[in-house]
Coordinates of C-alpha atoms in Angstrom, one line a residue:
X1 CA 24.7 16.2 -15.6
X2 CA 26.9 19.3 -15.2
X3 CA 23.7 21.3 -15.1
X4 CA 21.5 19.0 -13.0
X5 CA 23.8 18.1 -10.1
X6 CA 24.7 21.6 -8.8
X7 CA 21.2 22.9 -9.5
X8 CA 19.6 20.0 -7.5
X9 CA 22.2 20.5 -4.7
X10 CA 21.1 24.1 -4.4
X11 CA 17.5 23.0 -4.1
X12 CA 18.3 20.5 -1.4
X13 CA 20.5 22.9 0.6
X14 CA 18.0 25.8 0.6
X15 CA 14.9 23.7 1.1
X16 CA 15.1 23.8 4.9
X17 CA 13.8 26.9 6.6
X18 CA 16.8 27.5 8.7
X19 CA 19.1 27.6 5.7
X20 CA 17.1 30.2 3.7
X21 CA 18.8 33.4 2.7
X22 CA 16.8 36.3 1.5
X23 CA 15.8 36.3 -2.1
X24 CA 17.5 39.7 -2.5
X25 CA 20.9 38.2 -1.4
X26 CA 20.4 35.2 -3.7
X27 CA 19.5 37.4 -6.7
X28 CA 22.6 39.5 -6.1
X29 CA 24.8 36.4 -5.9
X30 CA 23.3 35.0 -9.2
X31 CA 23.7 38.3 -11.0
X32 CA 27.3 38.8 -9.7
X33 CA 28.3 35.3 -10.8
X34 CA 26.6 35.7 -14.2
X35 CA 28.4 39.1 -14.7
X36 CA 31.7 37.4 -14.0
X37 CA 31.0 34.7 -16.6
X38 CA 29.9 37.3 -19.1
X39 CA 33.1 39.4 -18.6
X40 CA 35.3 36.3 -18.9
X41 CA 33.5 35.2 -22.1
X42 CA 33.6 38.7 -23.7
X43 CA 37.3 39.1 -22.9
X44 CA 38.3 35.5 -23.4
X45 CA 41.5 36.2 -25.4
X46 CA 42.6 39.2 -23.4
X47 CA 42.3 37.3 -20.1
X48 CA 43.7 34.1 -21.7
X49 CA 40.8 32.3 -20.1
X50 CA 41.7 28.9 -21.6
X51 CA 44.5 28.8 -18.9
X52 CA 42.0 28.8 -16.0
X53 CA 39.1 26.7 -17.3
X54 CA 38.8 25.1 -14.0
X55 CA 38.0 28.4 -12.3
X56 CA 35.5 29.3 -15.0
X57 CA 33.8 25.9 -14.6
X58 CA 33.7 26.4 -10.8
X59 CA 32.0 29.8 -11.2
X60 CA 29.4 28.2 -13.6
X61 CA 28.7 25.4 -11.1
X62 CA 28.4 27.9 -8.3
X63 CA 25.9 30.0 -10.4
X64 CA 23.8 26.9 -10.9
X65 CA 23.9 26.0 -7.2
X66 CA 22.7 29.5 -6.1
X67 CA 20.2 29.5 -9.0
X68 CA 18.8 26.2 -7.5
X69 CA 18.5 27.9 -4.1
X70 CA 16.8 30.9 -5.7
X71 CA 14.3 28.7 -7.5
X72 CA 13.6 26.8 -4.2
X73 CA 12.8 29.9 -2.1
X74 CA 11.0 31.6 -4.9
X75 CA 8.7 28.6 -5.3
X76 CA 8.0 28.4 -1.5
X77 CA 4.6 30.1 -1.2
X78 CA 4.6 31.0 2.6
X79 CA 7.6 33.3 2.0
X80 CA 5.6 35.6 -0.2
X81 CA 4.2 38.8 1.3
X82 CA 0.7 38.1 -0.1
X83 CA 0.4 34.6 1.2
X84 CA -3.2 34.2 2.3
X85 CA -2.5 33.3 6.0
X86 CA -0.8 36.7 6.4
X87 CA -3.9 38.7 5.2
X88 CA -6.8 39.0 7.7
X89 CA -10.0 37.7 6.0
X90 CA -13.5 36.4 6.6
X91 CA -13.9 34.6 3.4
X92 CA -11.6 33.1 0.7
X93 CA -12.0 32.7 -3.0
X94 CA -10.5 29.4 -4.3
X95 CA -9.9 27.8 -7.7
X96 CA -9.8 24.0 -7.8
X97 CA -6.4 22.9 -9.1
X98 CA -6.9 19.2 -9.9
X99 CA -9.5 16.7 -10.5
X100 CA -11.5 16.3 -7.2
X101 CA -11.5 12.8 -5.7
X102 CA -14.6 11.5 -3.9
X103 CA -14.3 8.7 -1.3
X104 CA -16.1 7.7 1.8
X105 CA -18.4 10.8 1.7
X106 CA -15.6 13.3 1.3
X107 CA -14.7 15.3 -1.8
X108 CA -11.0 16.2 -1.6
X109 CA -9.0 18.5 -3.9
X110 CA -6.2 21.0 -4.0
X111 CA -7.0 24.6 -4.6
X112 CA -5.3 27.9 -5.2
X113 CA -6.4 30.8 -3.1
X114 CA -7.2 33.8 -5.3
X115 CA -8.8 36.5 -3.1
X116 CA -9.2 37.2 0.6
X117 CA -12.4 39.0 1.6
X118 CA -12.7 41.3 4.6
X119 CA -16.1 42.1 5.9
X120 CA -16.5 45.9 6.4
X121 CA -19.5 47.7 7.7
X122 CA -21.0 50.4 5.4
X123 CA -20.5 54.0 6.3
X124 CA -24.2 54.6 6.9
X125 CA -24.4 51.5 9.2
X126 CA -27.1 50.0 7.0
X127 CA -25.2 46.9 5.9
X128 CA -21.8 45.5 5.1
X129 CA -19.6 44.9 2.1
X130 CA -16.7 42.7 1.2
X131 CA -13.3 44.2 0.6
X132 CA -11.2 41.9 -1.7
X133 CA -7.4 41.6 -1.6
X134 CA -5.5 39.5 -4.1
X135 CA -3.5 36.7 -2.3
X136 CA -1.5 33.7 -3.2
X137 CA -1.1 30.2 -1.8
X138 CA -2.6 26.7 -1.9
X139 CA -5.0 24.9 0.3
X140 CA -6.1 21.2 0.8
X141 CA -9.9 21.2 0.9
X142 CA -12.2 18.4 2.1
X143 CA -16.0 18.8 1.8
X144 CA -18.5 16.4 3.3
X145 CA -21.2 16.0 0.7
X146 CA -23.4 13.4 -1.1
X147 CA -22.1 11.8 -4.4
X148 CA -24.6 13.8 -6.5
X149 CA -23.3 17.1 -5.3
X150 CA -19.7 16.0 -5.8
X151 CA -20.3 15.6 -9.5
X152 CA -21.0 19.3 -9.8
X153 CA -17.5 20.4 -8.9
X154 CA -14.6 20.0 -11.3
X155 CA -11.2 21.3 -12.3
X156 CA -11.0 25.1 -12.6
X157 CA -14.2 25.9 -10.7
X158 CA -14.1 28.8 -8.3
X159 CA -15.6 28.6 -4.8
X160 CA -16.1 31.1 -1.9
X161 CA -15.6 29.5 1.5
X162 CA -15.3 30.8 5.1
X163 CA -11.7 31.7 6.0
X164 CA -11.2 28.8 8.5
X165 CA -8.1 26.7 8.0
X166 CA -5.5 25.0 10.0
X167 CA -1.9 23.9 9.6
X168 CA -1.5 20.4 8.5
X169 CA -0.4 18.2 11.4
X170 CA 2.7 16.1 11.3
X171 CA 2.4 12.4 12.0
X172 CA 2.1 11.2 15.6
X173 CA 4.5 8.3 14.9
X174 CA 7.6 8.3 12.7
X175 CA 6.3 5.1 11.1
X176 CA 3.1 6.8 9.8
X177 CA 2.8 8.3 6.4
X178 CA 4.1 11.9 6.6
X179 CA 1.1 13.7 5.0
X180 CA 2.5 17.1 6.1
X181 CA 5.8 16.6 4.3
X182 CA 4.2 15.1 1.2
X183 CA 1.9 18.1 0.8
X184 CA 4.8 20.5 1.5
X185 CA 6.5 19.2 -1.6
X186 CA 3.4 20.4 -3.4
X187 CA 3.5 23.8 -1.7
X188 CA 0.5 23.0 0.5
X189 CA 0.8 23.8 4.2
X190 CA -2.8 24.5 5.2
X191 CA -6.1 22.5 5.1
X192 CA -9.8 23.1 5.6
X193 CA -12.8 20.8 6.3
X194 CA -16.2 22.0 5.2
X195 CA -19.8 20.8 5.1
X196 CA -21.9 20.9 2.0
X197 CA -23.6 24.2 2.8
X198 CA -20.4 26.0 3.6
X199 CA -19.2 26.8 0.1
X200 CA -20.6 28.9 -2.7
X201 CA -19.7 28.0 -6.3
X202 CA -19.3 31.0 -8.6
X203 CA -19.9 31.0 -12.4
X204 CA -16.2 31.5 -13.1
X205 CA -13.7 28.8 -14.3
X206 CA -10.2 30.1 -14.6
X207 CA -8.3 26.8 -14.9
X208 CA -5.7 26.1 -17.5
X209 CA -7.7 25.4 -20.7
X210 CA -5.3 22.8 -21.9
X211 CA -5.3 20.9 -18.6
X212 CA -9.1 21.4 -18.4
X213 CA -9.5 19.9 -21.8
X214 CA -7.2 17.0 -20.9
X215 CA -9.1 16.1 -17.7
X216 CA -12.5 16.4 -19.5
X217 CA -11.3 14.2 -22.3
X218 CA -10.1 11.6 -19.8
X219 CA -13.4 11.7 -18.0
X220 CA -15.2 11.0 -21.2
X221 CA -12.9 8.0 -21.9
X222 CA -13.5 6.7 -18.4
X223 CA -17.3 6.8 -19.1
X224 CA -16.7 4.9 -22.4
X225 CA -14.9 2.1 -20.5
X226 CA -17.7 2.0 -18.0
X227 CA -20.3 1.6 -20.8
X228 CA -18.4 -1.2 -22.5
X229 CA -16.9 -3.3 -19.7
X230 CA -19.2 -5.1 -17.3
X231 CA -16.8 -6.0 -14.4
X232 CA -16.3 -3.0 -12.0
X233 CA -12.8 -4.0 -11.1
X234 CA -11.9 -4.5 -14.7
X235 CA -13.2 -0.9 -15.5
X236 CA -11.0 0.5 -12.7
X237 CA -7.9 -1.4 -13.9
X238 CA -8.4 -0.4 -17.5
X239 CA -8.8 3.3 -16.5
X240 CA -5.6 2.9 -14.4
X241 CA -3.5 1.0 -16.9
X242 CA -4.3 3.1 -19.9
X243 CA -5.6 6.5 -18.7
X244 CA -3.8 6.8 -15.3
X245 CA -7.0 7.3 -13.4
X246 CA -6.5 5.4 -10.1
X247 CA -9.5 6.9 -8.3
X248 CA -11.6 3.7 -8.1
X249 CA -8.8 1.1 -7.8
X250 CA -9.3 -1.2 -4.8
X251 CA -6.7 -1.7 -2.1
X252 CA -6.7 -5.4 -2.7
X253 CA -5.6 -4.9 -6.3
X254 CA -2.9 -2.4 -5.3
X255 CA -1.6 -4.9 -2.7
X256 CA -1.3 -7.6 -5.4
X257 CA 0.7 -5.4 -7.7
X258 CA 2.8 -4.1 -4.9
X259 CA 3.7 -7.6 -3.6
X260 CA 4.7 -8.9 -7.0
X261 CA 6.9 -5.8 -7.9
X262 CA 4.6 -4.8 -10.8
X263 CA 3.2 -1.6 -9.2
X264 CA 5.0 0.4 -11.9
X265 CA 2.4 -1.0 -14.4
X266 CA -0.3 1.0 -12.5
X267 CA 1.6 4.2 -12.9
X268 CA 1.2 5.3 -16.5
X269 CA 4.7 6.4 -17.4
X270 CA 7.8 5.4 -19.5
X271 CA 6.7 1.8 -20.2
X272 CA 3.4 2.9 -21.6
X273 CA 4.8 5.7 -23.7
X274 CA 7.5 3.3 -25.0
X275 CA 4.9 0.8 -26.0
X276 CA 3.0 3.4 -28.0
X277 CA 6.2 4.6 -29.6
X278 CA 7.1 1.1 -30.7
X279 CA 3.8 0.6 -32.4
X280 CA 3.9 4.0 -34.1
X281 CA 7.5 3.4 -35.3
X282 CA 6.5 0.0 -36.7
X283 CA 3.4 1.4 -38.5
X284 CA 5.5 4.2 -40.0
X285 CA 8.2 1.8 -41.3
X286 CA 7.2 2.5 -44.9
X287 CA 8.7 6.0 -44.4
X288 CA 12.2 4.5 -44.1
X289 CA 12.6 4.6 -47.9
X290 CA 12.4 8.4 -47.9
X291 CA 15.5 10.4 -47.5
X292 CA 14.3 12.5 -44.6
X293 CA 12.5 9.6 -42.9
X294 CA 13.4 10.7 -39.3
X295 CA 11.9 14.1 -39.8
X296 CA 8.7 12.6 -41.4
X297 CA 8.3 10.2 -38.5
X298 CA 8.8 13.0 -36.1
X299 CA 5.9 14.9 -37.7
X300 CA 3.6 11.9 -37.1
X301 CA 4.9 10.5 -33.8
X302 CA 5.3 13.6 -31.6
X303 CA 1.7 14.8 -31.9
X304 CA 0.5 11.2 -31.2
X305 CA 2.6 11.0 -28.1
X306 CA 1.5 14.3 -26.8
X307 CA -2.1 13.5 -27.5
X308 CA -1.7 10.3 -25.4
X309 CA -0.4 12.6 -22.6
X310 CA -3.6 14.6 -23.0
X311 CA -5.6 11.3 -22.7
X312 CA -4.0 10.7 -19.3
X313 CA -5.0 14.1 -18.0
X314 CA -1.4 15.3 -18.5
X315 CA -0.1 13.0 -15.7
X316 CA 3.3 14.2 -14.4
X317 CA 4.9 10.8 -15.0
X318 CA 3.6 10.7 -18.6
X319 CA 4.8 14.3 -19.2
X320 CA 8.3 13.3 -18.0
X321 CA 8.4 10.3 -20.3
X322 CA 7.0 12.1 -23.3
X323 CA 9.4 15.0 -22.8
X324 CA 12.4 12.6 -22.6
X325 CA 11.4 10.7 -25.7
X326 CA 10.6 14.0 -27.6
X327 CA 14.1 15.3 -26.9
X328 CA 15.6 12.0 -28.0
X329 CA 13.7 11.9 -31.2
X330 CA 14.4 15.6 -32.0
X331 CA 18.2 15.0 -31.5
X332 CA 18.0 11.9 -33.6
X333 CA 16.2 13.5 -36.5
X334 CA 18.7 16.4 -36.5
X335 CA 21.5 13.9 -37.1
X336 CA 23.1 14.7 -33.7
X337 CA 24.5 12.1 -31.4
X338 CA 21.7 11.6 -28.8
X339 CA 23.5 10.9 -25.5
X340 CA 21.0 9.1 -23.4
X341 CA 22.4 10.4 -20.1
X342 CA 22.3 14.0 -21.3
X343 CA 18.7 13.5 -22.3
X344 CA 17.8 12.2 -18.8
X345 CA 19.7 15.0 -17.1
X346 CA 18.1 17.7 -19.4
X347 CA 14.6 16.4 -18.8
X348 CA 15.2 16.4 -15.0
X349 CA 16.7 19.9 -15.1
X350 CA 13.9 21.3 -17.2
X351 CA 11.2 19.7 -15.0
X352 CA 12.9 20.9 -11.8
X353 CA 13.2 24.5 -13.1
X354 CA 9.5 24.4 -13.6
X355 CA 8.7 22.7 -10.2
X356 CA 11.8 22.5 -7.9
X357 CA 10.0 20.5 -5.2
X358 CA 9.4 17.6 -7.5
X359 CA 12.9 16.5 -6.4
X360 CA 11.2 15.0 -3.4
X361 CA 8.5 13.2 -5.4
X362 CA 8.9 9.5 -5.1
X363 CA 7.5 8.9 -8.6
X364 CA 10.0 11.4 -10.0
X365 CA 12.9 9.7 -8.2
X366 CA 12.0 6.1 -9.2
X367 CA 11.2 7.1 -12.8
X368 CA 14.7 8.5 -13.4
X369 CA 16.4 5.8 -11.4
X370 CA 14.7 3.1 -13.5
X371 CA 15.5 4.8 -16.8
X372 CA 19.1 5.3 -15.8
X373 CA 19.3 1.6 -14.8
X374 CA 17.9 0.5 -18.2
X375 CA 20.3 2.7 -20.2
X376 CA 23.5 1.9 -18.2
X377 CA 23.0 -1.6 -16.8
X378 CA 20.5 -3.5 -19.1
X379 CA 23.0 -3.8 -22.1
X380 CA 25.7 -5.0 -19.8
X381 CA 23.6 -7.7 -18.2
X382 CA 22.3 -8.9 -21.5
X383 CA 25.7 -9.1 -23.1
X384 CA 27.2 -11.2 -20.2
X385 CA 25.2 -14.2 -21.5
X386 CA 24.9 -14.8 -25.2
X387 CA 22.0 -17.0 -26.3
X388 CA 21.8 -18.2 -29.9
X389 CA 18.1 -19.1 -29.9
X390 CA 16.2 -16.0 -31.1
X391 CA 13.2 -16.3 -28.7
X392 CA 15.3 -17.2 -25.7
X393 CA 17.6 -14.3 -26.5
X394 CA 14.6 -12.0 -26.4
X395 CA 13.4 -13.5 -23.1
X396 CA 16.8 -13.0 -21.6
X397 CA 16.6 -9.3 -22.8
X398 CA 13.3 -8.8 -20.9
X399 CA 14.9 -10.4 -17.8
X400 CA 17.9 -8.1 -18.1
X401 CA 15.5 -5.1 -18.3
X402 CA 13.7 -6.1 -15.2
X403 CA 17.0 -6.8 -13.3
X404 CA 18.5 -3.4 -14.3
X405 CA 15.5 -1.4 -13.3
X406 CA 15.0 -3.3 -10.1
X407 CA 18.7 -2.9 -9.1
X408 CA 18.7 0.8 -9.6
X409 CA 15.4 1.3 -7.8
X410 CA 16.0 -1.3 -5.0
X411 CA 17.3 1.1 -2.3
X412 CA 14.6 3.7 -2.8
X413 CA 11.9 1.1 -3.0
X414 CA 13.0 -0.5 0.3
X415 CA 13.3 2.9 2.0
X416 CA 9.9 4.3 0.9
X417 CA 7.8 1.1 0.8
X418 CA 9.5 -1.1 3.3
X419 CA 9.2 -4.3 1.2
X420 CA 10.9 -6.1 -1.6
X421 CA 9.2 -8.6 -4.0
X422 CA 11.3 -11.8 -4.3
X423 CA 9.6 -13.0 -7.5
X424 CA 9.8 -9.7 -9.4
X425 CA 11.5 -11.5 -12.4
X426 CA 8.6 -14.0 -12.7
X427 CA 5.9 -11.4 -12.2
X428 CA 7.4 -8.9 -14.6
X429 CA 7.9 -11.6 -17.3
X430 CA 4.3 -12.7 -16.8
X431 CA 2.9 -9.2 -17.0
X432 CA 4.9 -8.0 -20.1
X433 CA 2.8 -9.5 -22.9
X434 CA -0.7 -9.0 -21.3
X435 CA 0.2 -5.4 -20.4
X436 CA 1.3 -4.6 -24.0
X437 CA -1.8 -6.2 -25.4
X438 CA -4.0 -4.3 -22.8
X439 CA -2.4 -1.0 -23.8
X440 CA -3.0 -1.5 -27.5
X441 CA -6.5 -3.0 -27.2
X442 CA -7.5 -0.5 -24.5
X443 CA -6.6 2.4 -26.8
X444 CA -8.4 0.9 -29.7
X445 CA -11.4 0.4 -27.4
X446 CA -11.6 4.2 -27.1
X447 CA -12.0 4.6 -30.9
X448 CA -15.7 4.4 -32.0
X449 CA -16.4 1.2 -33.8
X450 CA -14.1 -1.0 -31.7
X451 CA -16.4 -1.7 -28.9
X452 CA -16.4 -5.5 -29.8
X453 CA -13.0 -5.7 -28.2
X454 CA -14.4 -5.1 -24.7
X455 CA -14.9 -8.8 -23.8
X456 CA -11.3 -9.5 -24.8
X457 CA -10.0 -6.6 -22.7
X458 CA -12.0 -7.7 -19.7
X459 CA -10.7 -11.3 -20.0
X460 CA -7.1 -10.1 -20.3
X461 CA -7.5 -8.0 -17.1
X462 CA -9.0 -10.9 -15.2
X463 CA -6.3 -13.3 -16.5
X464 CA -3.5 -10.8 -15.5
X465 CA -5.0 -10.3 -12.0
X466 CA -5.4 -14.0 -11.4
X467 CA -1.8 -14.7 -12.5
X468 CA -0.4 -12.0 -10.2
X469 CA -2.6 -13.1 -7.3
X470 CA -1.2 -16.6 -7.7
X471 CA 2.4 -15.2 -7.6
X472 CA 1.6 -13.0 -4.6
X473 CA 0.3 -16.0 -2.7
X474 CA 3.4 -18.1 -3.3
X475 CA 5.5 -18.8 -0.1
X476 CA 7.9 -15.9 0.7
X477 CA 6.6 -13.8 -2.2
X478 CA 7.9 -10.7 -0.6
X479 CA 10.0 -9.4 2.2
X480 CA 7.9 -6.9 4.2
X481 CA 8.4 -4.8 7.3
X482 CA 11.9 -3.6 6.2
X483 CA 12.8 -0.3 7.9
X484 CA 16.1 1.4 7.2
X485 CA 17.3 4.9 8.3
X486 CA 18.6 7.6 5.9
X487 CA 22.2 6.8 6.9
X488 CA 21.6 3.1 6.2
X489 CA 20.0 4.1 2.8
X490 CA 23.2 6.0 2.0
X491 CA 25.4 3.0 2.8
X492 CA 23.1 0.7 0.8
X493 CA 23.4 3.0 -2.2
X494 CA 27.1 3.2 -1.8
X495 CA 27.5 -0.6 -1.6
X496 CA 25.3 -1.0 -4.7
X497 CA 27.1 1.6 -6.8
X498 CA 30.6 0.3 -5.9
X499 CA 29.7 -3.3 -6.6
X500 CA 28.1 -2.4 -9.9
X501 CA 31.3 -0.5 -10.9
X502 CA 33.4 -3.4 -9.7
X503 CA 31.4 -5.9 -11.9
X504 CA 31.3 -3.6 -15.0
X505 CA 34.9 -2.4 -15.0
X506 CA 36.5 -5.2 -13.0
X507 CA 38.0 -2.8 -10.5
X508 CA 39.4 -4.3 -7.3
X509 CA 39.3 -1.0 -5.4
X510 CA 35.6 -0.6 -6.2
X511 CA 34.9 -4.2 -5.0
X512 CA 36.7 -3.5 -1.7
X513 CA 34.8 -0.2 -1.3
X514 CA 31.5 -2.0 -1.9
X515 CA 32.3 -4.8 0.6
X516 CA 33.3 -2.1 3.2
X517 CA 30.0 -0.3 2.6
X518 CA 28.1 -3.6 3.1
X519 CA 30.1 -4.3 6.3
X520 CA 29.2 -0.9 7.7
X521 CA 25.5 -1.4 6.6
X522 CA 25.4 -4.8 8.3
X523 CA 26.9 -3.3 11.5
X524 CA 24.2 -0.6 11.5
X525 CA 21.5 -3.2 11.0
X526 CA 22.9 -5.4 13.7
X527 CA 23.0 -2.4 16.1
X528 CA 19.3 -1.8 15.3
X529 CA 18.4 -5.4 16.1
X530 CA 20.4 -5.2 19.4
X531 CA 18.6 -2.0 20.3
X532 CA 15.2 -3.6 19.4
X533 CA 16.0 -6.7 21.6
X534 CA 16.6 -4.5 24.7
X535 CA 13.7 -2.0 24.0
X536 CA 11.0 -1.2 26.6
X537 CA 8.5 1.2 25.2
X538 CA 4.9 2.4 25.4
X539 CA 3.3 3.8 22.3
X540 CA 0.0 5.6 22.3
X541 CA -1.7 5.8 18.9
X542 CA -4.1 8.6 17.9
X543 CA -6.6 6.9 15.7
X544 CA -9.9 8.5 14.5
X545 CA -12.8 7.2 16.7
X546 CA -10.4 4.6 18.2
X547 CA -7.9 4.3 21.0
X548 CA -4.9 2.0 21.0
X549 CA -1.8 1.6 23.2
X550 CA 1.2 -0.8 22.5
X551 CA 3.5 -2.1 25.2
X552 CA 6.8 -3.2 23.7
X553 CA 9.1 -5.6 25.4
X554 CA 12.0 -6.8 23.2
X555 CA 10.4 -8.2 20.0
X556 CA 7.0 -8.8 21.7
X557 CA 4.1 -6.4 21.7
X558 CA 0.9 -6.3 23.7
X559 CA -1.6 -4.0 22.0
X560 CA -4.6 -2.8 23.9
X561 CA -7.3 -2.1 21.3
X562 CA -10.6 -3.1 19.9
X563 CA -9.2 -3.4 16.4
X564 CA -8.2 -6.6 14.7
X565 CA -4.9 -7.1 12.9
X566 CA -6.7 -7.1 9.5
X567 CA -8.6 -3.9 10.1
X568 CA -7.7 -0.9 7.9
X569 CA -6.9 1.3 10.9
X570 CA -4.6 -1.3 12.4
X571 CA -2.8 -1.8 9.2
X572 CA -2.4 1.9 8.6
X573 CA -1.6 3.2 12.1
X574 CA -0.4 0.4 14.3
X575 CA 1.3 -2.2 12.1
X576 CA 4.0 0.2 10.6
X577 CA 5.1 1.2 14.1
X578 CA 5.4 -2.5 15.1
X579 CA 7.4 -3.2 12.0
X580 CA 9.7 -0.3 12.6
X581 CA 10.4 -1.5 16.1
X582 CA 11.0 -5.1 14.7
X583 CA 8.2 -6.7 16.6
X584 CA 7.8 -10.4 15.8
X585 CA 5.0 -11.4 18.2
X586 CA 1.8 -9.5 18.7
X587 CA -0.9 -10.1 21.3
X588 CA -4.2 -8.1 21.2
X589 CA -6.2 -7.5 24.4
X590 CA -9.4 -5.4 24.7
X591 CA -9.1 -2.1 26.6

């Protein structure tokens, strides 16, 4: 934690443009602080440095803070002198950086810009030539094309396109998904829309060979599922649950998992890696009779876990989980005390050094919050109620896991997704066994000779979906339309932290602090309701091929539009704004 906290604070502080110092200044600060630490360490006895350990620790924390700032501004591509928008060009050479996704006639992918071409006339005025300049930067590309043509483009392919791009536009309403900020965390600030004839594919493919192999391997496994399973929705869910490929998953299925609090099952991550580890550990139990059993297990388990990461196309969430588990197993095999919190912090620090902007990734945040909750709170919840019956004790353990993870992720889930599933205990208990079976059977199904398991996998998926759909349709299955500000999020987190400390350590002061935070939070929410009651507003929505205007009066809204409340455009653009303004009654009128 002593590494992670100051480093993350440096990233946060220097992320905003107005707070950026020049890289030269930050490099100088880092080198100066590092030099001070080296001098103190080399002359430790002469300086009697043990007398001012606090000062040395402060210098080390300051070094990490400025190192985080340096990592942040070094990672920000528009600050580089060779960023492609700064170089005049007529054409750009791109490399596809991820697996292209095809939907509604558009092929979308992220691309790195490699070269900028300037068109120059020849000296003899008998033609023209292209002058290439190496550039850097990333671009979001959308190409309108038929499905057959889309299949010809893949990860690592190089394209030449016209140099026509535009800055990604911020959302018109605060309630809309901020696509601009989301892409900015991935270092993408520009986008381009092309037609099928406006690009030229070259013969080159300069993608990472490991990632290219992983994506190609996953694509082959997806084809295998498609050849063995008949139901299209079951194919999509199998690819999502086991391989992390959510490209063909329907919105209806996503809504069911979201309302029941089991959306984490669709994100191949820690739970899936943990299930694989449990099976491998059980299968290798015969090695326990050997003296160096931990080392022998490590030799078999680690390659298997990293091969599964390859199967998922090296998904970021799986990489985080495999990295954390690998560090834990290495520490355990070397007979060192494996501090779980240090493992989490080391994994986060290592990942953020590689990609500082992942700090704003929702999956990254929820993943580490859930794991921290499981480590810290799950044993305490389970031990507060001892059950003698073996099976009931295991059932209570599963409930304790769900409670711990849900408590730690509750504030972030409400802030980002604006809803909270009330039956999360029931749905998580229901999904636990089918999900484990689906993981094991689904992986076996990828092995030649196990195709006979396909009907069982298909039935399990249908059974799981029907069960979750029944839970989602129960009365008051979820609280939706919850909107809280960043300040309210801080007070909610404070209340939760203090109340957990008060319960675990029986501290009266923590209980009082938690109740005070709740009181402030309630005051903020009451003020929001009072403001909403007296609101008088007109909201004009910018919707593709549609027009809509909402007239807000207290908690009533009259929306002038041709859309219906169930339409996708209404749900995406209009409903979030109505929820944010705490509208209870909606009336639709034609324009």
